[in-house]
Coordinates of C-alpha atoms and ligand atoms in Angstrom, one line a residue:
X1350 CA -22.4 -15.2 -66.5
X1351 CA -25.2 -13.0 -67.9
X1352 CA -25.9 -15.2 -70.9
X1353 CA -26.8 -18.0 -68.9
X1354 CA -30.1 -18.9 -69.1
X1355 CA -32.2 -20.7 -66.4
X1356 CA -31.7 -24.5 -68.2
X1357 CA -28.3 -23.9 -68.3
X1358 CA -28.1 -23.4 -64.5
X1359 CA -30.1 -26.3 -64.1
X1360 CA -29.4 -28.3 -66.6
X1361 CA -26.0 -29.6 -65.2
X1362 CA -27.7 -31.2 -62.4
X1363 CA -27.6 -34.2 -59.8
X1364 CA -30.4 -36.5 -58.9
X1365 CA -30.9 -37.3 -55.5
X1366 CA -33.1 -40.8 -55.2
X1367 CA -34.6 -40.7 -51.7
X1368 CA -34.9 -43.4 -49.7
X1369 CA -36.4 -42.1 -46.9
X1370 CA -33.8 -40.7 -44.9
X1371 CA -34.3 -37.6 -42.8
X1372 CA -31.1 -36.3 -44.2
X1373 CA -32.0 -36.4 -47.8
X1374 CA -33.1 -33.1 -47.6
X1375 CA -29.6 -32.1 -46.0
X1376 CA -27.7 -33.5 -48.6
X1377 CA -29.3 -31.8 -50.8
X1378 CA -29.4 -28.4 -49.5
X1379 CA -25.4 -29.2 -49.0
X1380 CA -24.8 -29.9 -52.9
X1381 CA -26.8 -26.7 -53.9
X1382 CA -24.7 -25.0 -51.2
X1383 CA -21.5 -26.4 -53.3
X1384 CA -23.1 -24.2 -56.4
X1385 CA -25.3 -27.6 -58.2
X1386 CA -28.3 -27.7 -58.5
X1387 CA -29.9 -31.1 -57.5
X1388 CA -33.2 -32.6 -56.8
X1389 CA -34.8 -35.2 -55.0
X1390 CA -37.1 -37.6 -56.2
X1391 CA -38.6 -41.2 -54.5
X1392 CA -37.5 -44.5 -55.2
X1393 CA -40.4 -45.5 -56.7
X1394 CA -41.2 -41.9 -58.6
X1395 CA -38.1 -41.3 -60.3
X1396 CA -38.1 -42.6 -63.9
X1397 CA -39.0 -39.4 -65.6
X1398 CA -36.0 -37.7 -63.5
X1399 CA -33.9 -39.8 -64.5
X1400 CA -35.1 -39.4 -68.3
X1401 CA -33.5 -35.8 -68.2
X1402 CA -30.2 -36.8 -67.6
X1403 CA -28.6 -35.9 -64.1
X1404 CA -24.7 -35.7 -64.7
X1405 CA -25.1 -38.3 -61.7
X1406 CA -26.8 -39.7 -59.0
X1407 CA -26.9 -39.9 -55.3
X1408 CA -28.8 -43.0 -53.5
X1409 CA -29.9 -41.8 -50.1
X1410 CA -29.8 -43.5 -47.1
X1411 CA -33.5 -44.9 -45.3
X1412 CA -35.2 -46.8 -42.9
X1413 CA -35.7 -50.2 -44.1
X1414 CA -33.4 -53.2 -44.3
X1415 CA -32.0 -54.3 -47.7
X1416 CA -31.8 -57.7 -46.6
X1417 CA -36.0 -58.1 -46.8
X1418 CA -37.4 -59.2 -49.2
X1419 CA -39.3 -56.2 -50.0
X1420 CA -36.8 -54.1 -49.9
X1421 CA -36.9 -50.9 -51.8
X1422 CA -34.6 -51.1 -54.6
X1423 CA -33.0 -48.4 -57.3
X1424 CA -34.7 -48.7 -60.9
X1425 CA -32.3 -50.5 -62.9
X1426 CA -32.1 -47.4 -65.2
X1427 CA -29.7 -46.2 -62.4
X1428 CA -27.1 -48.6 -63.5
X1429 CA -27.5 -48.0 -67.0
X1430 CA -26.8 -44.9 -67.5
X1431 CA -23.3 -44.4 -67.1
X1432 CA -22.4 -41.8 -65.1
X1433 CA -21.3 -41.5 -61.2
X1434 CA -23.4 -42.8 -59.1
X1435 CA -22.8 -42.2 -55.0
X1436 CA -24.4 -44.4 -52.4
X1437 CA -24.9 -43.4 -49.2
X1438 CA -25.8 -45.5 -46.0
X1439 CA -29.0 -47.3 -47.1
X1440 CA -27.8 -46.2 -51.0
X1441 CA -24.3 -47.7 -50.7
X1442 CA -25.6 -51.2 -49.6
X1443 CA -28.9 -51.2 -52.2
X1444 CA -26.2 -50.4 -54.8
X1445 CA -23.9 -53.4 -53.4
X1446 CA -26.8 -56.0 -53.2
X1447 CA -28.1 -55.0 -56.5
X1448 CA -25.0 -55.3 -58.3
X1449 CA -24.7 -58.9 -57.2
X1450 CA -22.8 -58.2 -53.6
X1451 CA -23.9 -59.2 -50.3
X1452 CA -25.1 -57.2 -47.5
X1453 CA -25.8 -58.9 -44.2
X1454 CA -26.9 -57.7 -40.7
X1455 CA -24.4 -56.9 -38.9
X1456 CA -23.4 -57.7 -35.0
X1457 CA -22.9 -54.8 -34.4
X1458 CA -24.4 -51.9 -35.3
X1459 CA -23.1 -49.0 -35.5
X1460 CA -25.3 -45.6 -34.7
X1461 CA -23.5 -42.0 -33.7
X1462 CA -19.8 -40.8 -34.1
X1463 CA -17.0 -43.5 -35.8
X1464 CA -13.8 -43.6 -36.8
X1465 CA -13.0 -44.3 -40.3
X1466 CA -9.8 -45.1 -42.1
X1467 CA -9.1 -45.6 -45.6
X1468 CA -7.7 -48.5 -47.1
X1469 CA -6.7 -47.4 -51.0
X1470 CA -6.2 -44.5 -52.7
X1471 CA -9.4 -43.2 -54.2
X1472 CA -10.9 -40.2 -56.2
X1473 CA -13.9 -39.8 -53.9
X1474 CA -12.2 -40.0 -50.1
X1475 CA -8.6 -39.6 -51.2
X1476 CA -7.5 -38.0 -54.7
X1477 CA -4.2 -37.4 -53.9
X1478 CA -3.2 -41.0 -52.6
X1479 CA -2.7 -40.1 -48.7
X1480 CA -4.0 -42.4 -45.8
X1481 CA -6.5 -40.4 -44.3
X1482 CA -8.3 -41.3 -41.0
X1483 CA -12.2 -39.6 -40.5
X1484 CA -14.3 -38.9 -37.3
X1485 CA -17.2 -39.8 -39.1
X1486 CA -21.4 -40.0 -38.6
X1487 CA -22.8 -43.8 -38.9
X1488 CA -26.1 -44.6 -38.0
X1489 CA -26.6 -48.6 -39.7
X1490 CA -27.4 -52.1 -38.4
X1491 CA -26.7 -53.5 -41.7
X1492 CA -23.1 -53.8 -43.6
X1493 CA -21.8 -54.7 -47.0
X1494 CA -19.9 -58.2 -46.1
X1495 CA -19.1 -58.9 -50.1
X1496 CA -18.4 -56.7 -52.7
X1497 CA -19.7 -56.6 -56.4
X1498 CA -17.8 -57.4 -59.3
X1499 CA -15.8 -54.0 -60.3
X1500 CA -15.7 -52.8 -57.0
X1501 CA -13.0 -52.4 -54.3
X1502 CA -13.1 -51.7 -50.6
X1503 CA -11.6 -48.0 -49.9
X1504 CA -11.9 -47.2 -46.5
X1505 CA -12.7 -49.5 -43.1
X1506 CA -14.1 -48.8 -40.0
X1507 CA -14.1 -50.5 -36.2
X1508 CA -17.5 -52.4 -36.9
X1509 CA -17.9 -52.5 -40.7
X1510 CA -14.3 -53.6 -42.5
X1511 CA -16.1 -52.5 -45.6
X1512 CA -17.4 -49.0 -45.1
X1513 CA -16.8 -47.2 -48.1
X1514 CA -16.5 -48.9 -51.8
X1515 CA -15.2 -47.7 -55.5
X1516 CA -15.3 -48.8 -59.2
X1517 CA -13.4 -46.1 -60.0
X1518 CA -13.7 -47.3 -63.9
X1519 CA -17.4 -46.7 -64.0
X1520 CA -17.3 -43.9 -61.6
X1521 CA -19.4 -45.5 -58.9
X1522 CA -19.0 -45.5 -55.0
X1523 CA -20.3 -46.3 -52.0
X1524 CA -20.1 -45.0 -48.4
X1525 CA -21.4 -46.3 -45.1
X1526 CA -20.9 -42.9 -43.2
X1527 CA -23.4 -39.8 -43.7
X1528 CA -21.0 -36.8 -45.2
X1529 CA -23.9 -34.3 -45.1
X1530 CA -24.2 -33.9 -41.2
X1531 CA -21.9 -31.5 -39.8
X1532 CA -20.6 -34.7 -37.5
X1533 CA -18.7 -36.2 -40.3
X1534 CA -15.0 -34.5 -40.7
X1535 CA -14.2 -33.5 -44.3
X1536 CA -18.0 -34.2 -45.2
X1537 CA -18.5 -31.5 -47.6
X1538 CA -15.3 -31.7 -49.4
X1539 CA -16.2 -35.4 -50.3
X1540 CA -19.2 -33.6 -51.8
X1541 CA -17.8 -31.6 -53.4
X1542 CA -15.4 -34.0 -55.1
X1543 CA -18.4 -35.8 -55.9
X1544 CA -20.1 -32.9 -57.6
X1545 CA -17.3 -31.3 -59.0
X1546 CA -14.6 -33.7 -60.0
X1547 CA -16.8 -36.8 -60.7
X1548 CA -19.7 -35.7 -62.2
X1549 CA -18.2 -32.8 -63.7
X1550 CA -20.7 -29.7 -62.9
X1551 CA -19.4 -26.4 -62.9
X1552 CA -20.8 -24.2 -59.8
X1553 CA -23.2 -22.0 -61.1
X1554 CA -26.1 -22.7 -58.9
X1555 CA -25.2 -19.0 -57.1
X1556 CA -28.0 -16.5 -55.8
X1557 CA -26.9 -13.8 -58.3
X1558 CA -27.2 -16.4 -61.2
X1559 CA -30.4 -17.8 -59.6
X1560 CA -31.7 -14.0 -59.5
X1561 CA -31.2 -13.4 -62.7
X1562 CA -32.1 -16.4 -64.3
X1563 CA -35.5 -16.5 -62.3
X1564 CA -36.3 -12.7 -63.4
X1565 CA -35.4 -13.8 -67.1
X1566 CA -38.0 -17.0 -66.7
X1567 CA -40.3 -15.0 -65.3
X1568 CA -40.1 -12.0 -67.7
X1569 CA -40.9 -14.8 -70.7
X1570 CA -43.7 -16.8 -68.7
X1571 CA -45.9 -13.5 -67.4
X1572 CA -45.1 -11.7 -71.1
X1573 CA -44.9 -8.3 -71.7
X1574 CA -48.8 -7.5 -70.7
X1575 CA -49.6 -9.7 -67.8
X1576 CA -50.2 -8.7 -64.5
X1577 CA -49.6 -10.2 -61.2
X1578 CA -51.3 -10.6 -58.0
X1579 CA -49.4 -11.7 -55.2
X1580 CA -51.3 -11.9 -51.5
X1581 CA -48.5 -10.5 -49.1
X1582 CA -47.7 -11.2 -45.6
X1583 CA -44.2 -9.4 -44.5
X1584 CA -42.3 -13.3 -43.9
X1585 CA -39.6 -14.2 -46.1
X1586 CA -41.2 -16.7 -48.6
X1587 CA -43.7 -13.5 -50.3
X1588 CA -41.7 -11.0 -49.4
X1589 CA -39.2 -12.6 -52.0
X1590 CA -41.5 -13.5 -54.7
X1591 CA -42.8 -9.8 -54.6
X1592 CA -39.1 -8.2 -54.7
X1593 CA -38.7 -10.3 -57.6
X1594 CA -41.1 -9.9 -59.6
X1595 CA -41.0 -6.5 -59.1
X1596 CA -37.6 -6.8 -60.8
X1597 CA -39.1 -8.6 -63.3
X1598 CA -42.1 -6.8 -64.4
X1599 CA -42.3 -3.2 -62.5
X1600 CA -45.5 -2.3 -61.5
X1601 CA -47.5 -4.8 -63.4
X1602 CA -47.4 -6.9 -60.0
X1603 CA -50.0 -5.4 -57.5
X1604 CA -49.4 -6.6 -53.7
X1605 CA -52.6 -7.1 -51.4
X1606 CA -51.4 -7.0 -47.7
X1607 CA -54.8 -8.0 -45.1
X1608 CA -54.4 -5.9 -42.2
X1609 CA -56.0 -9.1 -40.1
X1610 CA -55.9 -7.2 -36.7
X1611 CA -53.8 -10.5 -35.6
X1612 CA -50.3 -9.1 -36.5
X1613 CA -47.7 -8.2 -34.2
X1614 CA -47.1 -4.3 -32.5
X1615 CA -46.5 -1.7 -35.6
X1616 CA -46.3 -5.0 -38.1
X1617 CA -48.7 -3.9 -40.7
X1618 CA -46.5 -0.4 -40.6
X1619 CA -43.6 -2.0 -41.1
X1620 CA -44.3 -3.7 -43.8
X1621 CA -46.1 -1.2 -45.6
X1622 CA -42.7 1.4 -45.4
X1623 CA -40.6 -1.9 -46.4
X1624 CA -42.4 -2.1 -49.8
X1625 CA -44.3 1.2 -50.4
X1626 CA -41.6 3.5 -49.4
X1627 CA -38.4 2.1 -49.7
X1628 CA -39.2 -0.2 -53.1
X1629 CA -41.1 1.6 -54.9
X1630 CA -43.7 -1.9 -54.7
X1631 CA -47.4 -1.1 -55.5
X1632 CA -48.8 -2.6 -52.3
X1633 CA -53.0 -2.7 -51.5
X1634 CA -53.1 -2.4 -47.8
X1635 CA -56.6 -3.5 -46.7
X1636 CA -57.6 -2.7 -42.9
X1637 CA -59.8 -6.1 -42.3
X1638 CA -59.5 -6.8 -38.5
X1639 CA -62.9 -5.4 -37.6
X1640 CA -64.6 -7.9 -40.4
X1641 CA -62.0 -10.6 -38.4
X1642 CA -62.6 -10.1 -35.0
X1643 CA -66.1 -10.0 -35.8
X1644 CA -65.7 -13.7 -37.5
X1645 CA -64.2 -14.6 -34.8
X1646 CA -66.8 -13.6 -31.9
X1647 CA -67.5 -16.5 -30.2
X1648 CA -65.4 -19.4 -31.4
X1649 CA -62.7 -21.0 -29.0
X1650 CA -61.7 -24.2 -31.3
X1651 CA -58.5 -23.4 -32.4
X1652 CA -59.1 -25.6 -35.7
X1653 CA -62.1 -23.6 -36.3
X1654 CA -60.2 -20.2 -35.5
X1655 CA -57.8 -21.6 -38.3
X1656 CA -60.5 -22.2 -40.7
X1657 CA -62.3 -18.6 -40.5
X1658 CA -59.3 -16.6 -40.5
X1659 CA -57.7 -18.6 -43.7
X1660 CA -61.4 -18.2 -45.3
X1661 CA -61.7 -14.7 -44.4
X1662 CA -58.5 -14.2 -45.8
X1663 CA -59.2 -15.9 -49.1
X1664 CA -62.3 -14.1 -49.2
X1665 CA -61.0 -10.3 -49.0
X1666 CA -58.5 -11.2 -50.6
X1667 CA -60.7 -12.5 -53.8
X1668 CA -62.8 -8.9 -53.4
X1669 CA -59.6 -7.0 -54.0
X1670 CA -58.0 -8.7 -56.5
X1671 CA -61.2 -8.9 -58.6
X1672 CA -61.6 -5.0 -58.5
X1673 CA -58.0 -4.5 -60.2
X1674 CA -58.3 -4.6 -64.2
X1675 CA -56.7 -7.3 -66.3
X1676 CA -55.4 -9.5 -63.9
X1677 CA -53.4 -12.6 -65.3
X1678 CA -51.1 -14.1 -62.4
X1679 CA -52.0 -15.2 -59.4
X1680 CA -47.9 -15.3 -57.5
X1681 CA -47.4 -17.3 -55.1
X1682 CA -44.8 -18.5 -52.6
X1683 CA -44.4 -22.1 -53.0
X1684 CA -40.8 -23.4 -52.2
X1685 CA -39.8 -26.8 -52.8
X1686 CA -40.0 -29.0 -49.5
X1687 CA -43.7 -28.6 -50.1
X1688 CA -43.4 -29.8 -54.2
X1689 CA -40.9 -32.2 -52.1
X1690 CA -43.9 -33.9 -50.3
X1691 CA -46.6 -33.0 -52.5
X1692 CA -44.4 -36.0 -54.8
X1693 CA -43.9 -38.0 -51.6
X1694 CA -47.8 -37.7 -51.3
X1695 CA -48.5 -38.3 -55.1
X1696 CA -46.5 -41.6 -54.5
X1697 CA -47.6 -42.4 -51.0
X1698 CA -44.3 -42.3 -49.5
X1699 CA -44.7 -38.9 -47.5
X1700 CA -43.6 -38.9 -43.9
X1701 CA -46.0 -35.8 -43.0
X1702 CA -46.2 -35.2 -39.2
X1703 CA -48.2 -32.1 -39.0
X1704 CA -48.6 -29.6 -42.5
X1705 CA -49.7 -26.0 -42.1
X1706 CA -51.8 -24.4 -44.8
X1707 CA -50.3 -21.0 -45.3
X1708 CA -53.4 -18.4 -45.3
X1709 CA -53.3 -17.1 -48.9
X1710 CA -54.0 -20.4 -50.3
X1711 CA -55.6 -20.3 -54.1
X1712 CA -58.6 -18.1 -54.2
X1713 CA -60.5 -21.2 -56.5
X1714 CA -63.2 -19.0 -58.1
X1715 CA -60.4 -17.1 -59.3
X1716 CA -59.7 -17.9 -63.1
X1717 CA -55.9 -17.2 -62.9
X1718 CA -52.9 -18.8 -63.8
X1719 CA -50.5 -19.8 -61.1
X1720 CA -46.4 -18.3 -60.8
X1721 CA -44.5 -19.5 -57.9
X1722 CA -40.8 -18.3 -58.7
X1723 CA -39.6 -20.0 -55.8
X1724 CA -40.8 -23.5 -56.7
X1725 CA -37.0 -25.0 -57.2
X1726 CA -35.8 -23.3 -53.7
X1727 CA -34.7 -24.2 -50.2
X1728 CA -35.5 -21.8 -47.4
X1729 CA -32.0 -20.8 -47.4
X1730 CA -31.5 -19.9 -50.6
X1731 CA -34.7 -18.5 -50.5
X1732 CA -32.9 -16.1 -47.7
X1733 CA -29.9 -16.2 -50.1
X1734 CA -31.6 -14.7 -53.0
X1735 CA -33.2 -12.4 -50.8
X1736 CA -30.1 -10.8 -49.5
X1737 CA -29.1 -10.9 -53.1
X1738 CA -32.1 -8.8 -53.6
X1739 CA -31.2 -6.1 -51.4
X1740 CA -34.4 -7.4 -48.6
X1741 CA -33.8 -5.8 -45.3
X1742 CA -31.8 -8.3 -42.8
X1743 CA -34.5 -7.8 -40.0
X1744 CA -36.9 -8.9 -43.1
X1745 CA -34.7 -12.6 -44.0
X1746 CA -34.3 -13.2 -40.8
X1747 CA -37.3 -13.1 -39.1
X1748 CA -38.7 -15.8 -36.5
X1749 CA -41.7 -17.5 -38.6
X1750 CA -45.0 -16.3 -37.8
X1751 CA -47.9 -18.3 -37.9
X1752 CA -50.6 -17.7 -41.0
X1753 CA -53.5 -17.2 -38.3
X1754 CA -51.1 -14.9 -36.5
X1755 CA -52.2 -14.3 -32.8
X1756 CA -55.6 -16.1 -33.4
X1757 CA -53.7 -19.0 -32.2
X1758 CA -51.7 -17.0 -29.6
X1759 CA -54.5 -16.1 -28.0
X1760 CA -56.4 -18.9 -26.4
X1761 CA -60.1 -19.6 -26.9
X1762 CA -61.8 -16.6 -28.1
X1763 CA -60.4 -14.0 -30.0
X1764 CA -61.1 -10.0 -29.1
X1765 CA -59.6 -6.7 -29.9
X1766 CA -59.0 -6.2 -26.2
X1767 CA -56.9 -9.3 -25.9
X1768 CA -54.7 -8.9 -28.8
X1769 CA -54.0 -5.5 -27.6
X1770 CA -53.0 -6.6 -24.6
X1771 CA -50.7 -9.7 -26.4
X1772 CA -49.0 -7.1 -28.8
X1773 CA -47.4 -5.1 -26.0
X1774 CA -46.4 -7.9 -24.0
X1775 CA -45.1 -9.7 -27.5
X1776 CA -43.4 -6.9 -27.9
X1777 CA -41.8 -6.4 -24.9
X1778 CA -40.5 -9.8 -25.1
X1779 CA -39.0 -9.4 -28.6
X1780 CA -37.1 -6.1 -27.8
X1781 CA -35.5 -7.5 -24.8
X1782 CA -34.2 -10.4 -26.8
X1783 CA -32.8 -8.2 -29.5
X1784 CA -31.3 -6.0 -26.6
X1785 CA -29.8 -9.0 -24.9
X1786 CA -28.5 -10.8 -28.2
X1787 CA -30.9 -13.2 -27.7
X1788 CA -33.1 -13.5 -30.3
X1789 CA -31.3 -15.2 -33.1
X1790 CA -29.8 -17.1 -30.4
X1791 CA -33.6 -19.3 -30.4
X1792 CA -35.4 -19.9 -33.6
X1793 CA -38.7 -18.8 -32.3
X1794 CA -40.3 -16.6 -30.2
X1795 CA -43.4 -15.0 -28.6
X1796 CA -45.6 -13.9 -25.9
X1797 CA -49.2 -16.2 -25.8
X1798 CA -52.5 -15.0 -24.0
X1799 CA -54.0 -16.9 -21.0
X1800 CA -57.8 -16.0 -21.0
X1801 CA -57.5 -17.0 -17.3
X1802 CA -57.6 -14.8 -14.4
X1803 CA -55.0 -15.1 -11.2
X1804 CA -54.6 -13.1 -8.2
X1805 CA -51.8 -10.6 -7.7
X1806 CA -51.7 -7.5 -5.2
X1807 CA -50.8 -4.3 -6.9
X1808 CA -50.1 -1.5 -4.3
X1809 CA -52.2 -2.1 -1.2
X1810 CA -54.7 -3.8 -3.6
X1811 CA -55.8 -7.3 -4.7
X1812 CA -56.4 -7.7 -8.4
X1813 CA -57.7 -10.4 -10.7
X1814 CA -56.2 -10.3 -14.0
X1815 CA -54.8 -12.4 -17.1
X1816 CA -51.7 -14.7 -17.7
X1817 CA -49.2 -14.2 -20.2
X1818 CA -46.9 -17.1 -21.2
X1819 CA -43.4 -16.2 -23.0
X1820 CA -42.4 -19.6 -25.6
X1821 CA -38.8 -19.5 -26.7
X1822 CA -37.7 -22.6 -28.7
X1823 CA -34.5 -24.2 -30.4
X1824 CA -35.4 -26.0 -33.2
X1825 CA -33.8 -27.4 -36.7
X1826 CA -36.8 -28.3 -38.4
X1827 CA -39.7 -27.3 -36.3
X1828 CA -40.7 -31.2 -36.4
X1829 CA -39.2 -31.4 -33.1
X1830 CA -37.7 -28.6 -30.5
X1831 CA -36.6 -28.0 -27.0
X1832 CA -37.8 -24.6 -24.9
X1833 CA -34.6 -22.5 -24.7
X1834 CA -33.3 -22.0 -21.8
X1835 CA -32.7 -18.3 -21.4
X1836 CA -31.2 -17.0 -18.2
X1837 CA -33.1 -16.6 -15.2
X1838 CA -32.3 -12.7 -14.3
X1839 CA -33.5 -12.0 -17.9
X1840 CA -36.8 -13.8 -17.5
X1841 CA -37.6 -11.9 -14.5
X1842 CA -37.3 -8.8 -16.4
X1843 CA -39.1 -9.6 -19.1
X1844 CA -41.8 -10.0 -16.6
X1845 CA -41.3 -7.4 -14.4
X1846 CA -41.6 -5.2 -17.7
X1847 CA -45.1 -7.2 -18.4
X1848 CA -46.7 -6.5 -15.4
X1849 CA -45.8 -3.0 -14.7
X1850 CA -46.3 -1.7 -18.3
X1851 CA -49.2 -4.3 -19.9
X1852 CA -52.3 -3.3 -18.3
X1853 CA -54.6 -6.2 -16.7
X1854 CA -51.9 -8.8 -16.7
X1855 CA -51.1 -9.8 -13.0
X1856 CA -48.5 -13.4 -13.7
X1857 CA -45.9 -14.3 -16.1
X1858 CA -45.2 -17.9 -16.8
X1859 CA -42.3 -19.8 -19.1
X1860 CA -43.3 -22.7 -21.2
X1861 CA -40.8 -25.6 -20.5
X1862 CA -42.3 -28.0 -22.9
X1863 CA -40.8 -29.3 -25.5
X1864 CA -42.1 -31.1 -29.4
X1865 CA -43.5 -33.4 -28.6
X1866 CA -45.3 -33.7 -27.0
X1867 CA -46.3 -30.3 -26.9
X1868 CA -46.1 -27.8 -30.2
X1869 CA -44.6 -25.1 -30.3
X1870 CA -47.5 -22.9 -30.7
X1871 CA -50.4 -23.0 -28.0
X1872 CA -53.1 -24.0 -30.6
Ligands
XMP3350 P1 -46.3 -26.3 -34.2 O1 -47.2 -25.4 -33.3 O2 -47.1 -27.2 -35.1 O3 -45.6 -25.2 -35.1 O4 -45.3 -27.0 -33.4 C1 -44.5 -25.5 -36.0 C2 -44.2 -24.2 -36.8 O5 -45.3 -23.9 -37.7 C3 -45.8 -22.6 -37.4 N1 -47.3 -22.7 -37.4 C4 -48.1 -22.3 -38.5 N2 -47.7 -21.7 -39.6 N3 -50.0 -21.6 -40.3 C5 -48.7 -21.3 -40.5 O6 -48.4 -20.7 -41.5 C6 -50.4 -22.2 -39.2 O7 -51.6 -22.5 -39.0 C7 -49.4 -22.6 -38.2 N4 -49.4 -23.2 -37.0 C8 -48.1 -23.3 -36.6 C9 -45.4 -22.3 -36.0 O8 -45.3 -20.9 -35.7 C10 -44.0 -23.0 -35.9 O9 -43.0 -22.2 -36.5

């Protein structure tokens, strides 16, 4: 498919009208992972959206109750359209009530696993005419108790006789059940049919196609002359938007990589033979920590921590990029849960619990146009593309690292000695998780620095000396998590190995919490 250009792979495309749900996202990532691209847009935001002409539509499910008064509601645009339009949940009864049915509050609700079991033929649960019965996902308190004109029941469950509905003329359905959670049996084939079938989009929302068309796009925004500044940290997110640009413009992009002093054992190495060596990347490595730890002399308030090192960062940062002749681009690697809620913000509908400000935000002195290649993308298809790309597996798959790095790993007051002493026992930790086949086993995990001293007897000795506490989570979304619970005899030898080879430490702890109400990191 080397002809096709970026709009054609994202031209054929499905609009997903949030509601609110916390699956939106899901189903989303779950059509683009059926090769169609899709996006989401709010209720209340989505009029231009729908101006460019989605092949169809998918109402998400949310919170509130369609029988209030102030219910939120579809734009009427939705229904005139015509073309295939899937309800889901919240999205199946706002598209019953508004097309003159009734939805009441049911008796029961139904929340968790269900059995449903279809009642007609139909393109979306049933093409080929057999009875079909589904463990399903519901999670409702209200149900669709009379259908609109045009539309017939199609499937039934225990609690809801109506639970999923058709108008197979105009191409519109309904379901009760969620088919994006992994719960729901046959959840992504009904997806697919939906995507496929109904609406008609071909599947070419693929990494390869999204490599190519992205390096074409880019190729005809930056022009033949510009050049590109990118601020690099080693995580997925810039390590991507620096192998493609590369592709796209050669050595007109110029990385700057900030030796902080807060990285992890041999990090700044790594990622220096990564780009320089293996890729051929022009990378600036600039050895800042002294300038950091000396910002950092004295301050304990992680917020403040936070604010110097992203500061400092911006600040060096602006210094180098400013020395480099004929800069044009400033890259950066914004994906699209954060355009997601920059929209939700825009229309006052974002559901933000806690948002992190990468360090390498926009340098604002800087007069340079912005390029974020990975504005349309999902994590995973970010780690997608990057395999597409030929990144290093270690690279994609990666536990996240915080911006501030171990100036939040390391509580109160940051010094040289102390991050020292957290980068061996980090890495001891790390290595024995690899060794065990543990460590993409838990999403997350690190060693954190107790500035406080406990007693221990070493030899014939007594000693005084620091605490280090290991954090290993399981987590989907990072909103929430549980502490993992690794095995006991491997605990103990993670901290045998702490205390006899990590000078000055004399205790190991494991951090049980979970989020919330704790965080995952310390600070
Ligand atoms: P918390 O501690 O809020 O962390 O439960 C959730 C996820 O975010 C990461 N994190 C950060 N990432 N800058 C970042 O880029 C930050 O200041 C920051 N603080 C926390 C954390 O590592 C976890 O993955």
């Amino acid at each position: 498919m080397s002809s096709t250009t970026q709009h054609d792979i994202q031209s054929q495309h499905i609009l997903i009208i949030d509601f609110g749900s916390q699956y939106t996202q899901l189903i989303a990532r779950r059509i683009r992972g059926l090769g169609v691209y899709c996006e989401i847009w709010p209720y209340d935001h989505c009029e231009q959206a729908l101006a460019r002409k989605p092949q169809g539509i998918i109402l998400s499910g949310g919170p509130e109750t369609v029988t209030a008064t102030a219910a939120p509601r579809a734009p009427d645009t939705v229904f005139a359209l015509g073309i295939p339009i899937l309800g889901i949940c919240y999205g199946m009864q706002t598209l019953a009530a508004q097309l003159g049915g009734q939805v009441i509050a049911a008796s029961k609700h139904e929340y968790g696993h269900a059995q449903v079991q279809t009642t007609r033929p139909s393109a979306l649960l049933t093409p080929t005419g057999e009875d079909l019965k589904l463990n399903v996902w519901m999670s409702h308190g209200d149900r669709v108790e009379q259908l609109p004109a045009g539309f017939q029941a199609i499937a039934r469950s225990d609690n809801a006789p109506i639970a999923a509905i058709a108008d197979e003329q105009r191409q519109w359905y309904g379901i009760q059940f969620h088919p994006e959670v992994t719960q729901t049996d046959q959840g992504e084939q009904l997806l697919a049919r939906f995507a496929h079938q109904i609406c008609g989009c071909e599947p070419l929302w693929t990494p390869g196609n999204i490599v190519q068309n992205t390096i074409t796009r880019l190729q005809t925004q930056i022009g033949s002359q510009g050049r590109v500044v990118l601020g690099l940290s080693g995580g997925v997110d810039s390590s991507v938007v620096a192998f493609l640009l590369h592709r796209a413009i050669g050595d007109r992009l110029i990385c700057i990589f900030v030796d902080n002093g807060l990285l992890r054992l041999h990090e700044g190495d790594e990622v220096m033979a990564t780009f320089a060596q293996q890729q051929g990347i022009r990378v600036i490595r600039v050895n800042a920590a002294e300038r950091f730890y000396a910002a950092l002399t004295g301050i304990a308030d992680p917020e403040q921590k936070r604010k110097i090192i992203g500061n400092l960062f911006i600040e060096i940062f602006a210094e180098q990029a400013q020395q480099l002749n004929n800069i044009t681009w400033l890259a950066q690697g914004t994906i699209y849960p954060d355009v997601i809620e920059s929209a939700g913000a825009a229309s006052g509908k974002a559901h933000v619990i806690k948002s992190h400000h990468n360090v390498g935000g926009l340098p604002e002195q800087m007069p340079l146009a912005l390029v974020e290649p990975l504005r349309d993308l999902f994590k995973d298809e970010v780690r997608r593309i990057g395999t597409e790309l030929g990144l290093p597996d270690a690279m994609i798959w990666r536990h996240p690292f915080p911006g501030p790095g171990l100036g939040v790993r390391i509580l109160g007051e940051v010094t040289a000695e102390f991050a020292d002493l957290l980068r061996q026992a980090d890495a001891i930790f790390i290595a024995e998780l690899r060794q065990a086949n543990l460590y993409h086993e838990v999403s997350q995990a690190f060693a954190v620095f107790l500035p406080v001293q406990s007693v221990g007897v070493v030899g014939d000795a007594r000693c005084y000396d620091y605490v280090i506490a290991l954090r290993a989570v399981k987590t989907i979304d990072f909103m929430t998590a549980e502490s993992a619970q690794l095995p006991y005899p491997f605990l103990e030898r993670v901290s045998r190995r702490i205390m006899n080879e990590v000078s000055d430490i004399s205790r190991v702890v494991y951090d049980v919490s979970s989020k919330p109400p704790a965080t995952i990191e310390w600070e």
